[in-house]
Coordinates of N, CA, C and O in Angstrom, one line a residue:
X840 N -151.0 -128.9 -123.0 CA -151.3 -128.6 -121.7 C -150.1 -128.6 -120.7 O -149.1 -129.6 -120.8
X841 N -150.2 -127.7 -119.9 CA -149.0 -127.4 -119.0 C -149.4 -128.4 -117.5 O -150.5 -128.2 -117.1
X842 N -148.3 -129.0 -117.1 CA -148.6 -129.8 -115.9 C -148.2 -129.0 -114.6 O -149.0 -129.0 -113.6
X843 N -147.1 -128.2 -114.7 CA -146.7 -127.5 -113.5 C -147.6 -126.5 -113.1 O -148.4 -126.0 -113.9
X844 N -147.6 -125.9 -112.0 CA -148.4 -124.6 -111.5 C -147.6 -123.4 -111.7 O -146.4 -123.2 -111.3
X845 N -148.1 -122.3 -112.4 CA -147.4 -121.1 -112.6 C -147.6 -120.4 -111.4 O -148.4 -120.5 -110.5
X846 N -146.8 -119.2 -111.3 CA -147.0 -118.2 -110.2 C -148.0 -117.2 -110.9 O -147.5 -116.6 -112.0
X847 N -149.0 -116.8 -110.1 CA -149.9 -115.9 -110.6 C -149.7 -114.7 -109.7 O -149.7 -114.5 -108.6
X848 N -149.4 -113.6 -110.6 CA -149.0 -112.2 -110.0 C -150.3 -111.8 -109.2 O -151.5 -111.7 -109.8
X849 N -149.9 -111.3 -107.8 CA -151.2 -111.0 -107.1 C -152.1 -109.7 -107.6 O -153.2 -109.6 -107.4
X850 N -151.5 -108.8 -108.3 CA -152.2 -107.8 -108.8 C -153.2 -108.1 -109.9 O -154.3 -107.4 -109.9
X851 N -153.3 -109.2 -110.4 CA -154.3 -109.8 -111.3 C -155.5 -109.9 -110.4 O -156.6 -109.3 -111.0
X852 N -155.4 -110.4 -109.3 CA -156.6 -110.6 -108.6 C -157.2 -109.6 -108.1 O -158.4 -109.4 -107.9
X853 N -156.5 -108.4 -107.8 CA -157.0 -107.2 -107.3 C -157.6 -106.4 -108.4 O -158.7 -105.7 -108.3
X854 N -157.1 -106.4 -109.6 CA -157.6 -105.7 -110.8 C -158.5 -106.2 -111.5 O -159.6 -105.7 -112.1
X855 N -158.8 -107.5 -111.4 CA -159.7 -108.4 -112.1 C -160.5 -109.5 -110.9 O -160.2 -110.7 -110.9
X856 N -161.3 -108.8 -110.2 CA -162.0 -109.6 -109.1 C -162.7 -110.7 -109.5 O -163.0 -111.6 -108.8
X857 N -163.1 -110.8 -110.8 CA -163.9 -111.9 -111.3 C -163.1 -113.2 -111.4 O -163.6 -114.2 -111.7
X858 N -161.7 -113.1 -111.4 CA -160.8 -114.1 -111.4 C -160.2 -114.5 -110.0 O -160.0 -113.7 -109.2
X859 N -159.9 -115.8 -109.8 CA -159.3 -116.3 -108.6 C -158.1 -116.9 -109.0 O -158.0 -117.2 -110.2
X860 N -157.1 -117.0 -108.1 CA -155.9 -117.6 -108.6 C -156.2 -119.1 -109.2 O -155.4 -119.4 -110.2
X861 N -157.1 -120.0 -108.7 CA -157.1 -121.2 -109.3 C -157.9 -121.2 -110.6 O -157.7 -122.0 -111.5
X862 N -158.6 -120.1 -110.9 CA -159.2 -119.9 -112.3 C -158.1 -119.7 -113.4 O -158.1 -120.2 -114.4
X863 N -157.3 -118.6 -113.0 CA -155.9 -118.6 -113.9 C -155.2 -119.8 -114.0 O -154.8 -120.2 -115.1
X864 N -154.9 -120.5 -113.0 CA -153.8 -121.8 -113.0 C -154.7 -122.7 -113.9 O -154.0 -123.3 -114.7
X865 N -155.9 -123.0 -113.7 CA -156.7 -124.1 -114.4 C -156.7 -123.7 -116.0 O -156.5 -124.4 -116.8
X866 N -156.9 -122.3 -116.2 CA -157.0 -122.0 -117.6 C -155.7 -122.1 -118.3 O -155.5 -122.6 -119.4
X867 N -154.5 -121.8 -117.6 CA -153.3 -121.8 -118.0 C -152.9 -123.4 -118.4 O -152.3 -123.8 -119.3
X868 N -153.2 -124.3 -117.3 CA -152.9 -125.7 -117.6 C -153.9 -126.2 -118.6 O -153.5 -127.3 -119.1
X869 N -154.9 -125.7 -119.1 CA -155.7 -126.2 -120.1 C -155.8 -125.2 -121.3 O -156.9 -125.0 -121.9
X870 N -154.7 -124.5 -121.7 CA -154.6 -123.5 -122.7 C -154.9 -124.2 -124.0 O -154.2 -125.2 -124.3
X871 N -155.6 -123.6 -124.9 CA -155.8 -124.1 -126.2 C -154.9 -123.3 -127.3 O -155.1 -123.6 -128.4
X872 N -154.5 -122.1 -126.7 CA -153.5 -121.4 -127.8 C -152.5 -120.7 -126.9 O -152.6 -120.3 -125.8
X873 N -151.4 -120.7 -127.5 CA -150.2 -120.1 -127.0 C -149.3 -119.7 -128.1 O -149.1 -120.2 -129.2
X874 N -148.7 -118.4 -127.8 CA -147.9 -117.8 -128.8 C -146.9 -116.9 -128.1 O -147.2 -116.3 -127.3
X875 N -145.8 -116.9 -128.9 CA -144.6 -116.0 -128.5 C -145.0 -114.7 -129.0 O -145.4 -114.6 -130.1
X876 N -144.7 -113.7 -128.2 CA -145.0 -112.2 -128.8 C -143.6 -111.6 -129.1 O -142.8 -111.0 -128.2
X877 N -143.0 -111.8 -130.2 CA -141.6 -111.5 -130.6 C -141.5 -109.9 -130.7 O -140.3 -109.5 -130.4
X878 N -142.4 -109.0 -130.6 CA -142.2 -107.6 -130.7 C -142.4 -106.9 -129.4 O -142.5 -105.8 -129.2
X879 N -142.7 -107.8 -128.3 CA -142.9 -107.3 -127.0 C -141.8 -106.6 -126.4 O -140.7 -107.2 -126.5
X880 N -142.0 -105.4 -125.8 CA -140.9 -104.9 -125.1 C -140.4 -105.8 -123.9 O -139.3 -105.5 -123.3
X881 N -141.3 -106.8 -123.5 CA -140.9 -107.7 -122.4 C -140.5 -109.0 -123.0 O -140.6 -110.0 -122.2
X882 N -140.0 -109.0 -124.1 CA -139.5 -110.3 -124.7 C -138.5 -111.0 -123.9 O -137.7 -110.4 -123.4
X883 N -138.7 -112.3 -123.6 CA -139.6 -113.2 -124.3 C -140.9 -113.2 -123.5 O -140.8 -113.5 -122.3
X884 N -142.0 -113.0 -124.1 CA -143.4 -113.0 -123.5 C -144.2 -113.8 -124.4 O -144.2 -113.8 -125.5
X885 N -145.1 -114.3 -123.6 CA -145.9 -115.3 -124.2 C -147.5 -114.9 -123.9 O -147.7 -114.4 -122.8
X886 N -148.5 -115.3 -124.8 CA -150.0 -115.0 -124.6 C -150.6 -116.4 -124.6 O -150.1 -117.2 -125.5
X887 N -151.6 -116.8 -123.8 CA -152.1 -118.0 -123.8 C -153.6 -117.7 -123.6 O -154.1 -116.6 -123.1
X888 N -154.4 -118.6 -124.2 CA -155.9 -118.6 -124.0 C -156.3 -120.0 -123.7 O -155.9 -120.8 -124.2
X889 N -157.1 -119.9 -122.7 CA -157.5 -121.3 -122.0 C -158.9 -121.1 -121.3 O -159.4 -120.0 -121.2
X890 N -159.4 -122.2 -121.1 CA -160.8 -122.0 -120.3 C -160.7 -122.5 -118.8 O -160.0 -123.6 -118.5
X891 N -161.1 -121.8 -118.1 CA -161.1 -122.0 -116.5 C -162.1 -123.0 -116.1 O -163.0 -123.5 -117.0
X892 N -162.2 -123.4 -114.8 CA -163.2 -124.5 -114.4 C -164.6 -124.0 -114.5 O -165.5 -124.9 -114.4
X893 N -164.9 -122.8 -114.8 CA -166.2 -122.3 -115.0 C -166.7 -122.3 -116.4 O -167.8 -121.7 -116.7
X894 N -165.6 -122.6 -117.4 CA -166.1 -122.6 -118.7 C -165.7 -121.3 -119.3 O -166.1 -121.1 -120.5
X895 N -165.1 -120.2 -118.7 CA -164.9 -119.0 -119.3 C -163.5 -118.9 -119.9 O -162.5 -119.5 -119.4
X896 N -163.5 -118.2 -121.1 CA -162.2 -118.1 -121.8 C -161.3 -117.2 -121.0 O -161.9 -116.0 -120.6
X897 N -160.0 -117.5 -120.8 CA -159.2 -116.4 -119.9 C -158.0 -116.1 -120.9 O -157.2 -117.1 -121.4
X898 N -157.6 -114.9 -121.1 CA -156.5 -114.6 -121.7 C -155.4 -114.3 -120.8 O -155.6 -113.6 -119.6
X899 N -154.2 -114.8 -121.0 CA -153.0 -114.6 -120.0 C -151.8 -114.3 -120.6 O -151.5 -114.6 -121.7
X900 N -150.9 -113.5 -119.9 CA -149.8 -113.1 -120.5 C -148.6 -113.3 -119.4 O -148.7 -113.0 -118.3
X901 N -147.5 -113.8 -119.9 CA -146.5 -114.0 -119.0 C -145.1 -114.6 -119.4 O -144.8 -114.3 -120.9
X902 N -144.2 -114.9 -118.7 CA -142.9 -115.1 -119.1 C -142.2 -116.4 -118.3 O -142.8 -116.6 -117.2
X903 N -141.2 -117.1 -118.6 CA -140.6 -118.1 -117.9 C -139.5 -117.3 -117.1 O -138.8 -116.5 -117.6
X904 N -139.5 -117.6 -115.8 CA -138.5 -117.1 -114.9 C -137.8 -118.1 -114.3 O -138.0 -119.3 -114.5
X905 N -136.7 -117.8 -113.4 CA -135.9 -118.9 -112.8 C -136.9 -119.6 -111.8 O -136.5 -120.8 -111.4
X906 N -137.9 -119.2 -111.3 CA -138.6 -119.7 -110.4 C -139.8 -120.7 -111.1 O -140.8 -121.2 -110.6
X907 N -139.9 -120.4 -112.3 CA -141.0 -121.0 -113.1 C -141.8 -120.0 -113.9 O -141.4 -118.9 -114.1
X908 N -142.8 -120.5 -114.5 CA -143.7 -119.6 -115.3 C -144.4 -118.5 -114.3 O -145.1 -118.8 -113.3
X909 N -144.4 -117.3 -114.9 CA -145.0 -116.2 -114.1 C -146.1 -115.6 -115.1 O -145.8 -115.2 -116.2
X910 N -147.2 -115.7 -114.6 CA -148.4 -114.9 -115.3 C -148.6 -113.6 -114.6 O -148.9 -113.6 -113.4
X911 N -148.4 -112.6 -115.5 CA -148.5 -111.2 -114.8 C -149.8 -110.4 -115.4 O -150.1 -109.1 -115.0
X912 N -150.5 -111.0 -116.2 CA -151.7 -110.4 -116.8 C -152.7 -111.4 -117.1 O -152.2 -112.6 -117.7
X913 N -154.0 -111.4 -116.6 CA -155.0 -112.3 -117.0 C -156.3 -111.6 -117.0 O -156.5 -110.6 -116.3
X914 N -157.2 -112.0 -117.9 CA -158.4 -111.1 -118.2 C -159.5 -112.1 -118.7 O -159.1 -113.0 -119.4
X915 N -160.8 -111.9 -118.2 CA -161.9 -112.6 -118.8 C -163.2 -111.6 -118.8 O -163.1 -110.8 -117.9
X916 N -163.9 -111.5 -119.8 CA -163.8 -112.1 -121.2 C -162.6 -111.6 -121.8 O -162.0 -110.6 -121.8
X917 N -162.3 -112.2 -123.1 CA -161.2 -111.9 -123.8 C -161.5 -110.5 -124.6 O -162.5 -110.5 -125.1
X918 N -160.5 -109.6 -124.6 CA -160.7 -108.5 -125.4 C -160.8 -108.6 -126.9 O -160.2 -109.6 -127.4
X919 N -161.6 -108.0 -127.5 CA -161.9 -108.1 -129.0 C -160.7 -108.0 -129.8 O -160.4 -108.6 -130.6
X920 N -159.7 -107.1 -129.4 CA -158.5 -107.0 -130.1 C -157.6 -108.3 -130.0 O -156.9 -108.6 -130.9
X921 N -157.8 -109.0 -129.0 CA -157.1 -110.2 -128.9 C -157.8 -111.4 -129.7 O -157.1 -112.0 -130.4
X922 N -159.1 -111.3 -129.5 CA -159.9 -112.3 -130.3 C -159.4 -112.2 -132.0 O -159.6 -113.1 -132.6
X923 N -159.4 -110.8 -132.4 CA -159.2 -110.6 -133.8 C -157.7 -111.3 -134.3 O -157.6 -111.6 -135.4
X924 N -156.8 -111.3 -133.3 CA -155.4 -111.8 -133.7 C -155.4 -113.2 -133.4 O -155.1 -114.1 -134.0

């Protein structure tokens, strides 16, 4: 469980209006899955899966920056291709 608050890239909220910033933050703070994506062109990049305050699973992708964790992708429901991995 992450204690600090990540930076949520604003484009997430415009592309996925079903999510609010607090949904993404809560899901990230309550992530039950975290993995480094070693083959990502954006390495080091991480993927997290967590549950938001509404009980929805949220997939998030981001990286650590000088300002803290930056989440630049989030989606719910989780795509089937992610669920298989």
